[in-house]
Coordinates of C-alpha atoms and ligand atoms in Angstrom, one line a residue:
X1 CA 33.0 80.7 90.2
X2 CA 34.2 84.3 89.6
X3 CA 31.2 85.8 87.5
X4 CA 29.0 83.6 88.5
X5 CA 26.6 82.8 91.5
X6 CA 26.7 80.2 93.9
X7 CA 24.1 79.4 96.9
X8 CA 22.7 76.6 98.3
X9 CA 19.4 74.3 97.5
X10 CA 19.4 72.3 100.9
X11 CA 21.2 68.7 99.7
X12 CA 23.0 70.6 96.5
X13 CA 25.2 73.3 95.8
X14 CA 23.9 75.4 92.9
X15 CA 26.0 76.9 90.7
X16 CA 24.8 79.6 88.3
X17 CA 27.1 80.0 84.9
X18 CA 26.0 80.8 81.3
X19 CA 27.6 77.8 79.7
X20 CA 28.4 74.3 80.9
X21 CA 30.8 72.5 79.5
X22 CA 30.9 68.6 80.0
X23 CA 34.3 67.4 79.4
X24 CA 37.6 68.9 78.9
X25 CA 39.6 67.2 76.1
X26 CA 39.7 69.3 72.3
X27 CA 36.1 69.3 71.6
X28 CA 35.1 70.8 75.3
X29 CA 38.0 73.5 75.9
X30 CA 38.0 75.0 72.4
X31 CA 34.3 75.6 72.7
X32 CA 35.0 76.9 76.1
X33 CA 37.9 78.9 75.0
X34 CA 35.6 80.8 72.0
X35 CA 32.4 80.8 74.7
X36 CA 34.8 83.0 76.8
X37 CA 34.3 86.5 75.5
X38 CA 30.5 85.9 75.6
X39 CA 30.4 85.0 79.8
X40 CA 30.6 83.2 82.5
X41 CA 31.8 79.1 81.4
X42 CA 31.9 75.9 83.8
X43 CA 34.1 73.2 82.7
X44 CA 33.2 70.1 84.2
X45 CA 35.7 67.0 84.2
X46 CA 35.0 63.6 85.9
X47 CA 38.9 63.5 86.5
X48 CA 42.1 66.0 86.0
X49 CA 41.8 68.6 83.3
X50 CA 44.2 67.1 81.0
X51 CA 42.8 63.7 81.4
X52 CA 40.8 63.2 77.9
X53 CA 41.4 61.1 74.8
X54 CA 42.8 64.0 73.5
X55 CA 46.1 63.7 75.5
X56 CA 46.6 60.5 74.3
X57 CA 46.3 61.0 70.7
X58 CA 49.7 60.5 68.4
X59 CA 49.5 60.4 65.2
X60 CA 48.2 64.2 64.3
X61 CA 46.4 66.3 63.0
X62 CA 45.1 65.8 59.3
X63 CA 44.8 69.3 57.4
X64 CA 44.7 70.6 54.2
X65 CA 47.9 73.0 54.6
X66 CA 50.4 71.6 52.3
X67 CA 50.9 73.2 49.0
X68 CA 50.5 69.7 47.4
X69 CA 47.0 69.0 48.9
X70 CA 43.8 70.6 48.8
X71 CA 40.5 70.5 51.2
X72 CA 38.7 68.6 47.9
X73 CA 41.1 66.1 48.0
X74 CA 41.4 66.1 51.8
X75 CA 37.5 65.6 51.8
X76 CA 37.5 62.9 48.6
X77 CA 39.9 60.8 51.2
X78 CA 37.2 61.3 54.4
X79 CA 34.0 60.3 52.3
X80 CA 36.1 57.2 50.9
X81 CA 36.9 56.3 54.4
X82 CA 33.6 56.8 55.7
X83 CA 32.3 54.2 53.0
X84 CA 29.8 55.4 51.9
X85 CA 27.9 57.1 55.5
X86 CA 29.5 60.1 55.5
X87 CA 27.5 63.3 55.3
X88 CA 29.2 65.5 52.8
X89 CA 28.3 69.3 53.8
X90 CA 29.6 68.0 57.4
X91 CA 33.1 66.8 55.4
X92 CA 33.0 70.4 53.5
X93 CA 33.0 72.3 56.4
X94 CA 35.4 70.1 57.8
X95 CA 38.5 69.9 55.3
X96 CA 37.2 73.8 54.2
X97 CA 37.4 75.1 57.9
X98 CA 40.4 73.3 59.4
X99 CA 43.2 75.3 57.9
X100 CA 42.1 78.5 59.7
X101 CA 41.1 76.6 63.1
X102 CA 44.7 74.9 62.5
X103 CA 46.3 78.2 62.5
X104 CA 44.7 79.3 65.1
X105 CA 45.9 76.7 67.2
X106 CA 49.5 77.4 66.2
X107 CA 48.4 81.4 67.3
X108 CA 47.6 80.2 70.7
X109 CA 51.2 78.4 71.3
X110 CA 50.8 74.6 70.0
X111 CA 54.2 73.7 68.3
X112 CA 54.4 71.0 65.7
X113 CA 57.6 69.4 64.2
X114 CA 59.6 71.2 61.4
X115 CA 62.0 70.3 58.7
X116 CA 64.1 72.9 57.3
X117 CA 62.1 75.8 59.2
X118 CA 58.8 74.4 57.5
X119 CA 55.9 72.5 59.0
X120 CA 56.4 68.6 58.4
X121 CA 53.4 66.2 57.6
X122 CA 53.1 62.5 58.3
X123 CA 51.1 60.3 56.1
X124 CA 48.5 57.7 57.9
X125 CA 46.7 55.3 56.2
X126 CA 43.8 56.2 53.7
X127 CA 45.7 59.7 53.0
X128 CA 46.7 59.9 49.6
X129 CA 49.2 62.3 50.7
X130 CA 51.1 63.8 53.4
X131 CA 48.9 66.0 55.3
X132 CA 49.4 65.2 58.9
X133 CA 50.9 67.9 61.4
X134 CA 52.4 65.8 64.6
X135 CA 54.2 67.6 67.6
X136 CA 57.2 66.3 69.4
X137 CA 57.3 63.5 67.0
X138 CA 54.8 61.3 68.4
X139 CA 53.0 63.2 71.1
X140 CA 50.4 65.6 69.2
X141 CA 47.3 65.4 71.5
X142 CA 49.7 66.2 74.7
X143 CA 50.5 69.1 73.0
X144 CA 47.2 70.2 71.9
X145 CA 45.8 69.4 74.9
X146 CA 48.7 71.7 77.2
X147 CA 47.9 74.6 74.6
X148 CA 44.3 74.2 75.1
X149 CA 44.1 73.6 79.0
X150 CA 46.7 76.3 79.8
X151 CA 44.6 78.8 77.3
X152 CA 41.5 77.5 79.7
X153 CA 43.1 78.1 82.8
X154 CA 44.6 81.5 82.1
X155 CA 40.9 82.9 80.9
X156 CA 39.0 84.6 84.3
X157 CA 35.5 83.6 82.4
X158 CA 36.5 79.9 82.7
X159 CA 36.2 78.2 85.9
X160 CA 37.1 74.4 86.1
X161 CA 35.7 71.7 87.5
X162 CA 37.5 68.5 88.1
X163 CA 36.4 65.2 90.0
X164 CA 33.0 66.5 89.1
X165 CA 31.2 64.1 87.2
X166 CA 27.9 65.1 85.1
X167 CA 25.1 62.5 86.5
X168 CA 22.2 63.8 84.4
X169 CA 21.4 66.7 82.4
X170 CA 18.4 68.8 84.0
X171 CA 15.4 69.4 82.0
X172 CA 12.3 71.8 82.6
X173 CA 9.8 71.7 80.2
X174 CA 11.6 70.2 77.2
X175 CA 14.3 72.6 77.7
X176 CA 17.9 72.1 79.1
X177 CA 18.7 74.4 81.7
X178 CA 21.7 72.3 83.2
X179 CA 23.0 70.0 84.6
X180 CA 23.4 67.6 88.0
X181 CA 26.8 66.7 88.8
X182 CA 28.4 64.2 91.7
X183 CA 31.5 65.1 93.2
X184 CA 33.1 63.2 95.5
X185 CA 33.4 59.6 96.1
X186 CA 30.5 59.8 98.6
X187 CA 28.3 61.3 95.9
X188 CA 28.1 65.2 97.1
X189 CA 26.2 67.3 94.4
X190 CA 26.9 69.9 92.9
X191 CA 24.2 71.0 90.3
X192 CA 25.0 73.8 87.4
X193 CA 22.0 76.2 86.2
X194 CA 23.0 77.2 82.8
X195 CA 21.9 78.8 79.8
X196 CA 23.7 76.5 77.5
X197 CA 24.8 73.2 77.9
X198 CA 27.3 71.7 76.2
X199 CA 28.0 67.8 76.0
X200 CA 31.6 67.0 74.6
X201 CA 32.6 63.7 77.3
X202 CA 34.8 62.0 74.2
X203 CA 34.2 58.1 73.7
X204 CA 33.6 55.1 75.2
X205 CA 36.9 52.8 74.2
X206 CA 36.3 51.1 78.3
X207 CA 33.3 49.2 77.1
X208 CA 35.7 47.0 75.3
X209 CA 38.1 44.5 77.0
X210 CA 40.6 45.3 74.4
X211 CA 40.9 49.3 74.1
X212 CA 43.4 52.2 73.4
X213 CA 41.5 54.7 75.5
X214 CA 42.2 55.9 78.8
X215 CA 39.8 54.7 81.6
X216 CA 37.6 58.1 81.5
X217 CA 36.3 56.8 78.2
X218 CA 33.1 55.1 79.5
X219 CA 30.9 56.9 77.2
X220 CA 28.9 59.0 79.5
X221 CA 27.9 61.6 77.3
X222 CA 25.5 59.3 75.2
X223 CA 24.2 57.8 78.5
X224 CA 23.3 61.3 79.4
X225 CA 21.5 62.3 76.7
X226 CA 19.9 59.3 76.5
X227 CA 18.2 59.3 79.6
X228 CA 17.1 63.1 78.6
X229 CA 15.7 62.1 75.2
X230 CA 17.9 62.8 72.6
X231 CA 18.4 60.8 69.2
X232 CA 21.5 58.9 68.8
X233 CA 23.1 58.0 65.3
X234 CA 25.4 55.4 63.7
X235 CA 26.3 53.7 67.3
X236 CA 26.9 50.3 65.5
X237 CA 30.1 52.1 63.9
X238 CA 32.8 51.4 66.6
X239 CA 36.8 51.9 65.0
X240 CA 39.1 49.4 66.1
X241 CA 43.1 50.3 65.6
X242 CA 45.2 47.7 64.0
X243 CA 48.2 48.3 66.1
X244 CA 47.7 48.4 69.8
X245 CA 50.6 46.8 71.7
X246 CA 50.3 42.8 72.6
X247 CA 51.4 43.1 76.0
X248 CA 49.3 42.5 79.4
X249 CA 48.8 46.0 79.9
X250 CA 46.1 47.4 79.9
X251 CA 44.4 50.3 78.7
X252 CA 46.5 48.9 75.4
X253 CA 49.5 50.9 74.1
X254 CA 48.8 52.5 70.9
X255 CA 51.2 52.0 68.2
X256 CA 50.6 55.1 65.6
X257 CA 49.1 54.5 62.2
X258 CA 51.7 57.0 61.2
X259 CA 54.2 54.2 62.1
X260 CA 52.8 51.8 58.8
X261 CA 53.0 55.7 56.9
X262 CA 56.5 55.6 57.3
X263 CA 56.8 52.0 56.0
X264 CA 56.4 49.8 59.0
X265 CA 55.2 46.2 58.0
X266 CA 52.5 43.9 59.3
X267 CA 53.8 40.3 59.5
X268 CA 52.4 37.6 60.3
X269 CA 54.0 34.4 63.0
X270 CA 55.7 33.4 59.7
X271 CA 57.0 36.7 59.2
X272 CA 55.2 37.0 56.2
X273 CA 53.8 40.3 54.7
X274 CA 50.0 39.8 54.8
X275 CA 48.0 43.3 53.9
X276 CA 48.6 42.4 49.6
X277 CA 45.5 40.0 50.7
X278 CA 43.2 42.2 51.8
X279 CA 43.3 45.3 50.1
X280 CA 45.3 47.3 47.4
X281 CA 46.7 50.2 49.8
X282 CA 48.2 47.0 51.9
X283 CA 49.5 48.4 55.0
X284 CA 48.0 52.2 54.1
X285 CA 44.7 50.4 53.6
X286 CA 41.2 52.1 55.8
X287 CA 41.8 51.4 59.0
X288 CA 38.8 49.4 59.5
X289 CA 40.4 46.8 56.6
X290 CA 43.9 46.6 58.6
X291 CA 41.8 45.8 62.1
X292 CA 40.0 43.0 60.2
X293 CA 42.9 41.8 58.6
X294 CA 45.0 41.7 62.0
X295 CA 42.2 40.4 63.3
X296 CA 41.4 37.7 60.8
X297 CA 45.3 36.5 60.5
X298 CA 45.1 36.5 64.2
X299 CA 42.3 33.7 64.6
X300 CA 43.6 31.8 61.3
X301 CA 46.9 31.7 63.7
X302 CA 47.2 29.2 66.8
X303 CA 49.3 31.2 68.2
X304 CA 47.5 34.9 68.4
X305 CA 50.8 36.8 67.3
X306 CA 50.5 39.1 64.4
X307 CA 53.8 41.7 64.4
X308 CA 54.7 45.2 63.3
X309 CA 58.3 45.6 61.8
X310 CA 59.9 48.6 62.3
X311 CA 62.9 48.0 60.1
X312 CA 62.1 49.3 56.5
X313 CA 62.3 53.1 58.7
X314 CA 65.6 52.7 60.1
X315 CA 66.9 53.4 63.4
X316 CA 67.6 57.5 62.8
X317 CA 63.8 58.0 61.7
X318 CA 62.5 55.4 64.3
X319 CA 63.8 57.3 67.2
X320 CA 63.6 61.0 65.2
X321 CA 60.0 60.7 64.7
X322 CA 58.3 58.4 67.4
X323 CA 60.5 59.1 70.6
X324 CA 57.5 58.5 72.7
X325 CA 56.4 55.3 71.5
X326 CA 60.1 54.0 71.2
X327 CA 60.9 55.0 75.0
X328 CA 57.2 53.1 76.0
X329 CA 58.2 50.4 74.2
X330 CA 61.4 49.6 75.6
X331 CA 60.1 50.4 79.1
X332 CA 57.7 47.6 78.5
X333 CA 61.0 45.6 77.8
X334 CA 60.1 45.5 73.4
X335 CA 62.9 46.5 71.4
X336 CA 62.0 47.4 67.6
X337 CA 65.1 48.1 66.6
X338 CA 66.2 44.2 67.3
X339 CA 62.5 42.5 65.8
X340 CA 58.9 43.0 65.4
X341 CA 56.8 43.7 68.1
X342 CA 53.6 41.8 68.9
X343 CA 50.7 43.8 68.2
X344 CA 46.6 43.5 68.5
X345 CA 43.4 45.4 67.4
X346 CA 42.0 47.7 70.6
X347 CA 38.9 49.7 70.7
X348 CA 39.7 53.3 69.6
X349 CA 36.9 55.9 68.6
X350 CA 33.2 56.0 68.5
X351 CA 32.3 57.0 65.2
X352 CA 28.6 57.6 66.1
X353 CA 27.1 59.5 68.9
X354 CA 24.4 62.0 70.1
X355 CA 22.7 62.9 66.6
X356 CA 23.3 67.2 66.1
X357 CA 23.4 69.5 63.2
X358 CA 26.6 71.6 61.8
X359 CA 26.1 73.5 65.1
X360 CA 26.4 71.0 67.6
X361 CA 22.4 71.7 68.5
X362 CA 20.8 68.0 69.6
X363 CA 17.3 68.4 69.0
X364 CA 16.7 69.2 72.5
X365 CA 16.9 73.3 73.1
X366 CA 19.7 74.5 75.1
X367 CA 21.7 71.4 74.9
X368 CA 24.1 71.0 72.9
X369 CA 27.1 68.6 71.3
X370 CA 30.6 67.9 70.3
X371 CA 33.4 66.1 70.0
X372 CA 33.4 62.4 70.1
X373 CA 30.5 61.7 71.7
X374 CA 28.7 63.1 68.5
X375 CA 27.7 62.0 65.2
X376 CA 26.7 65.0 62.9
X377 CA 27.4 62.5 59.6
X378 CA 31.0 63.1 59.8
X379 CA 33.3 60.3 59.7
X380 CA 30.4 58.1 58.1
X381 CA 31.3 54.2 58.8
X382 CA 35.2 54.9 59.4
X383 CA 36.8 57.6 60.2
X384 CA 39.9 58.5 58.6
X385 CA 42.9 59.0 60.5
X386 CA 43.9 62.0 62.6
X387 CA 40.4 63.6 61.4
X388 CA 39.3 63.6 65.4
X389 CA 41.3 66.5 66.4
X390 CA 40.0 68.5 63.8
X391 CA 36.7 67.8 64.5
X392 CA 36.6 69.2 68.0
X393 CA 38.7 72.3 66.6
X394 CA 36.5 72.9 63.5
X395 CA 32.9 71.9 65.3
X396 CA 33.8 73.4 68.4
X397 CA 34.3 76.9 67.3
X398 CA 30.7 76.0 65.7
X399 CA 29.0 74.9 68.5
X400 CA 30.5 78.1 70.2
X401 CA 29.2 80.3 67.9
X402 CA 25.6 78.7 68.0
X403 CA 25.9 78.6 71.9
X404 CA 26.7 82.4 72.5
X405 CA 23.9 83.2 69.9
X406 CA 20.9 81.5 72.3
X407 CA 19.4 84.1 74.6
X408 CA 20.1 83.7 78.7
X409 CA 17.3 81.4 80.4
X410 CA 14.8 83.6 82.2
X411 CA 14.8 84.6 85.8
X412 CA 12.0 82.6 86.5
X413 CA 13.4 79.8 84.6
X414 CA 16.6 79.6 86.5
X415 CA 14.6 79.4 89.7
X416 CA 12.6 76.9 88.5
X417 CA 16.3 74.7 88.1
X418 CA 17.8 75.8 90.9
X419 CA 15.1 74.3 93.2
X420 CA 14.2 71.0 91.3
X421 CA 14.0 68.4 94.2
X422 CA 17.3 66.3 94.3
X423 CA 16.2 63.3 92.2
X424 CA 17.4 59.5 92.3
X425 CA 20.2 59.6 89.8
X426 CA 21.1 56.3 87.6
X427 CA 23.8 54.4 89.2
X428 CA 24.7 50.8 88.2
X429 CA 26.7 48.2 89.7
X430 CA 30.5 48.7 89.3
X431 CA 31.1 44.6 88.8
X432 CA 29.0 45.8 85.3
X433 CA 32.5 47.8 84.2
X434 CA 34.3 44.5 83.8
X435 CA 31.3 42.2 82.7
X436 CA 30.4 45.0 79.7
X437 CA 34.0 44.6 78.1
X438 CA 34.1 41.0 77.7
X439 CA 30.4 40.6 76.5
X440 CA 31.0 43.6 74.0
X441 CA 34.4 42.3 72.5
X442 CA 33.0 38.9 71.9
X443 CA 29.6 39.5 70.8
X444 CA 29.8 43.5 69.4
X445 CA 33.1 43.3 68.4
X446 CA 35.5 43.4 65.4
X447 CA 33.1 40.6 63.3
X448 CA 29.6 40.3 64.0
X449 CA 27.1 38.0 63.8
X450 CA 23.3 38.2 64.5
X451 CA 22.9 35.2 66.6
X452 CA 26.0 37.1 69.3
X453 CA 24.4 40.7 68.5
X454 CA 20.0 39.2 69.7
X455 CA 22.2 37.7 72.6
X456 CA 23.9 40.6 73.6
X457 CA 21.0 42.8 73.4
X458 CA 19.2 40.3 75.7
X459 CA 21.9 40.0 78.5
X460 CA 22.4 44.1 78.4
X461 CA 18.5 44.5 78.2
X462 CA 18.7 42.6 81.4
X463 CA 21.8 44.1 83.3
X464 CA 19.2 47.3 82.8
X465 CA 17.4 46.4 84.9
X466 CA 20.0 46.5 87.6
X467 CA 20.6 49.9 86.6
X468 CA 19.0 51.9 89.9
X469 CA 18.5 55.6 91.1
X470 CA 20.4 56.8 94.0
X471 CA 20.6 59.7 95.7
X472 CA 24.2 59.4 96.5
X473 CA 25.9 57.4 93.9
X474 CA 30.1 57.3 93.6
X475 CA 31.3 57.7 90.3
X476 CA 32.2 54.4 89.3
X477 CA 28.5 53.3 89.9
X478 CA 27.5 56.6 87.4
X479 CA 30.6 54.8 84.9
X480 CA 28.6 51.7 85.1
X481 CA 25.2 52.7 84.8
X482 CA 26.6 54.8 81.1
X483 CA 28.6 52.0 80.0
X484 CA 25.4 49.5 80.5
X485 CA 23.3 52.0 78.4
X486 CA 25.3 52.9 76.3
X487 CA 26.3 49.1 75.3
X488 CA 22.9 48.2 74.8
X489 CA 22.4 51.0 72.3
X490 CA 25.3 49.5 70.5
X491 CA 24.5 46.0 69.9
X492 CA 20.9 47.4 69.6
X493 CA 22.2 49.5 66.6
X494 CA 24.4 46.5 65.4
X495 CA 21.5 44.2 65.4
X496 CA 19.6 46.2 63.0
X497 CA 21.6 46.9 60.4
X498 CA 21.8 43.7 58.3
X499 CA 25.0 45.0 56.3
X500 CA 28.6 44.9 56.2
X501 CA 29.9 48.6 55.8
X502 CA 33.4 50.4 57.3
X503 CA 33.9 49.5 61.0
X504 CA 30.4 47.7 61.1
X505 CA 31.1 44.0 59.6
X506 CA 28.6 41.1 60.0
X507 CA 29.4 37.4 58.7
X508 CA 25.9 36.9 58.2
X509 CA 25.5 39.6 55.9
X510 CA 29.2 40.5 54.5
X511 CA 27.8 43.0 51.9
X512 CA 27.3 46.2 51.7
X513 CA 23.9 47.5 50.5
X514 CA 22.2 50.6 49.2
X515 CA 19.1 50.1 51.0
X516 CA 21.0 50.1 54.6
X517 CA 22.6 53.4 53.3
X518 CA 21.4 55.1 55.6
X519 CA 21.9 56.8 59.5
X520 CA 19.9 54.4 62.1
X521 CA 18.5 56.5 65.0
X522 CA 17.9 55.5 68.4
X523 CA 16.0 57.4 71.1
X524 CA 14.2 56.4 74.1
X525 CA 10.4 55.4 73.7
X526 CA 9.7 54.5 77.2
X527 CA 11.6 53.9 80.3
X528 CA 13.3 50.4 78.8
X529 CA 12.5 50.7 75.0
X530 CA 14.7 51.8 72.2
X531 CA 12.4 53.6 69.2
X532 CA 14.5 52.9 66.0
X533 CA 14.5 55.0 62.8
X534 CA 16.6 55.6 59.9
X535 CA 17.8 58.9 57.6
X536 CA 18.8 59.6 54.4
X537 CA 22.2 60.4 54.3
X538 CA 23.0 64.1 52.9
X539 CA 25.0 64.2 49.9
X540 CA 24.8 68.3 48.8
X541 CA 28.1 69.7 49.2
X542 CA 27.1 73.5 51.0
X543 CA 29.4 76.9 50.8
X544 CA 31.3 76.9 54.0
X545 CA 28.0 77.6 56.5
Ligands
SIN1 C1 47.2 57.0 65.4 O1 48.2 57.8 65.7 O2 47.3 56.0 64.8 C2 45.8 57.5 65.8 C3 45.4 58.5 65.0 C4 43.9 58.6 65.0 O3 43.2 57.8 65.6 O4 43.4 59.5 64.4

């Protein structure tokens, strides 16, 4: 790369950079972008730069810009969401930080829509106001992520990576000083010596049959750190969208939340109203209520068909504010204007992840974390909606500052990682990337139940085992090994906590309860055990640091 070194350890290509990046979507390039000024950064992307959640994303961005809203009320509406889980200094820095990360996001080039010259906000369910930025109507993360990967690409410091897969992070001592990547289909290496690591791969929507997330999203980040001993939190927490499309694509379309904020209707095969059942906010309910609701009318229904009507916005704001989603549907041959459209719950965000501080740091030195492959106690047991961009912009400009802080690894250190032997790395059988789904969306799905969840565990504890180290693995077999792990952890997580709370519902325990309260850990206590512990969630508000 151009400030950095690059030689040769026999079988691997070493590349020498202060910071490694894992993953380009928000969370990755912002850090990368603020990690600039400070030296040399490798971004490294398993596919195309622009190829993240992050591109996908509609809705918006929720902010506390509006002269009618507030970062109190913006963070009263994140803690209700996360019932009850959510850490709250992680939610103060959050809705305190995002209007100045916002801005600067505007100050690097990302346009969002206008009315009269001013900045327009969406609503999306759970927001007691209009607080949502969106860009080219329906097409905010495309935007974000152009502003952020053309900002990446212009910047000497930052070199990318793509089709470079991270296959295990490298540790000496307890330390991170990097990590071992694959990058071709015939498993070449390539391995980054870094100061810093950073680990921001975004979610893992592929390990269910039913997702909205492109097919990058095999959650490799948790698998990673994993394997190199860090602790995860809140994995049972697993968001599932109402409104996917019901069509035999797949990944599924995603049909905006903002959609039901600008009075779309759920209907049932009757064409009956159904959300004054479930919950007060009907339609504008937590999204974790609407996906049990869809879900529930679903199975009540022979039939499977549970619609969205588009009508009560009218054709001029259907096609002024959701172009995209208008033109995808009729390409897929649905026309809202005429009738509802079919519509199911899809996998969409992983509200728990690898456990870190307000700094992204992960317990393990020199490695760090953001994005959604996290969980610093931020969206609690639901996230609320449109929160996930502002997450990598708020916690990446953290995890940035933290990173650039940390001084270089020593000479003799970076020897030492440059000439670890080239080690077996975990590869798993790809027929495991279409097994996982189906177990995980009728076991670990939408509505649990202990009997499924001991089951679960027991099959994944034994496609482990099939989980192998090669020298030269292709990515897929890296994809499935990740997925298998990280599946695991899930139902492991799901398993033990004997509640019914946001995105985590049980039918053998549908309550809530004060003593489950809590974050559940998980970290690796021998080659194929889980240690399990719980935390106190934190409930001090702090001053902005
Ligand atoms: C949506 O547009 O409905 C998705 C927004 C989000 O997941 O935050």
């Amino acid at each position: 790369m151009r400030d950095s070194t690059s030689s040769s350890n026999e079988a691997v290509e070493v590349v020498r950079c202060r910071f490694a990046i894992i993953g380009s979507g928000i969370a990755g390039l912002w850090t990368a972008l603020h990690l600039a000024p400070s030296g040399p950064v490798a971004v490294i992307t398993k596919s195309k730069l622009r190829e993240s959640n992050t591109q996908y994303a509609q809705g918006g961005i929720a902010v506390a810009l509006p002269h009618t809203d507030s970062p109190l009320l913006h963070k009263q509406d994140t803690l209700e969401a996360g019932a009850g889980l959510c850490d709250e200094p992680a939610v103060d820095i959050l809705t305190r930080e995002g209007p100045e990360v916002v801005r600067e996001l505007i100050g690097r080039g990302a346009q969002f829509d206008r009315q009269n010259g001013r900045l327009h906000y969406t609503r999306e369910a759970a927001h007691r106001t209009r607080r949502i930025l969106h860009s080219h109507g329906d097409a905010t993360g495309a935007e974000v992520q152009r502003v952020a990967s053309d900002s990446a690409v212009e910047l000497p410091q930052i070199q990318i990576y793509e089709e470079t897969a991270a296959a295990e992070l490298l540790i000496v001592e307890g330390e991170c000083v990097g990590v071992e990547a694959v990058t071709t289909p015939e498993g070449q290496r390539r391995r980054f010596v870094a100061d810093h690591t950073l680990v921001a791969t975004g979610g893992g929507g592929w390990l269910y049959k039913y997702s909205t997330n492109p097919p990058v999203a095999t959650a490799d980040g948790v698998g990673l750190a994993f394997r190199a001993g860090a602790a995860l939190q809140d994995l049972e927490f697993v968001q599932f969208h109402p409104t996917a499309l019901a069509d035999a694509g797949y990944p599924k379309y995603l049909i905006s939340e903002a959609v039901r904020g600008e009075g779309a209707l759920l209907l049932n095969s009757q064409g009956e109203a159904f959300m004054q059942q479930y919950h007060r906010l009907k339609e504008l309910a937590p999204r974790d209520v609407v996906a049990r609701a869809v879900f529930t009318e679903m199975a009540a229904d022979n039939n499977h068909q549970v619609y969205l009507d588009f009508s009560p916005l009218g054709e001029t704001v259907m096609h002024e504010r959701f172009p995209g989603i208008i033109a995808e549907l009729h390409r897929r041959g649905f026309h809202p204007e005429n009738g509802p459209v079919p519509i199911t719950p899809a996998a969409h965000y992983m509200m728990g992840g690898i456990a870190t501080d307000l700094h992204g740091h992960t317990g393990i030195p020199r490695l760090f974390a953001c994005g959604e492959c996290t969980s610093c106690g931020l969206h609690g047991a639901n996230r609320l909606a449109s929160n996930s961009i502002l997450d990598g912009l708020v916690f990446g400009k953290r995890c940035a500052q933290a990173m650039a802080a940390v001084p270089p690894l020593s000479s003799q250190r970076q020897q030492q990682a440059a000439n670890l032997p080239t080690a077996p790395l975990a590869a798993g059988p790809v027929e495991l990337k279409q097994q996982i789904p189906e177990l995980m969306w009728k076991q670990v799905g939408i509505i649990r139940h202990g009997d499924g969840l001991r089951q679960a565990c027991e099959v994944l504890a034994q496609w482990q085992q099939q989980i192998q180290g090669r020298l030269n693995p292709t990515i897929p077999e890296l994809e499935a090994a990740n997925m298998c792990q990280t599946a695991w952890l899930i139902a492991t997580a799901a398993n033990h906590r004997q509640e019914s709370r946001g995105a985590h519902w049980r039918e053998d325990f549908p309550q809530s309860s004060e003593q489950w309260r809590k974050h559940i850990l998980l970290k690796k206590s021998a080659p194929d055990r889980i240690g399990i512990s719980q935390q106190p969630i934190k409930t001090s508000a702090i001053g902005g640091g």
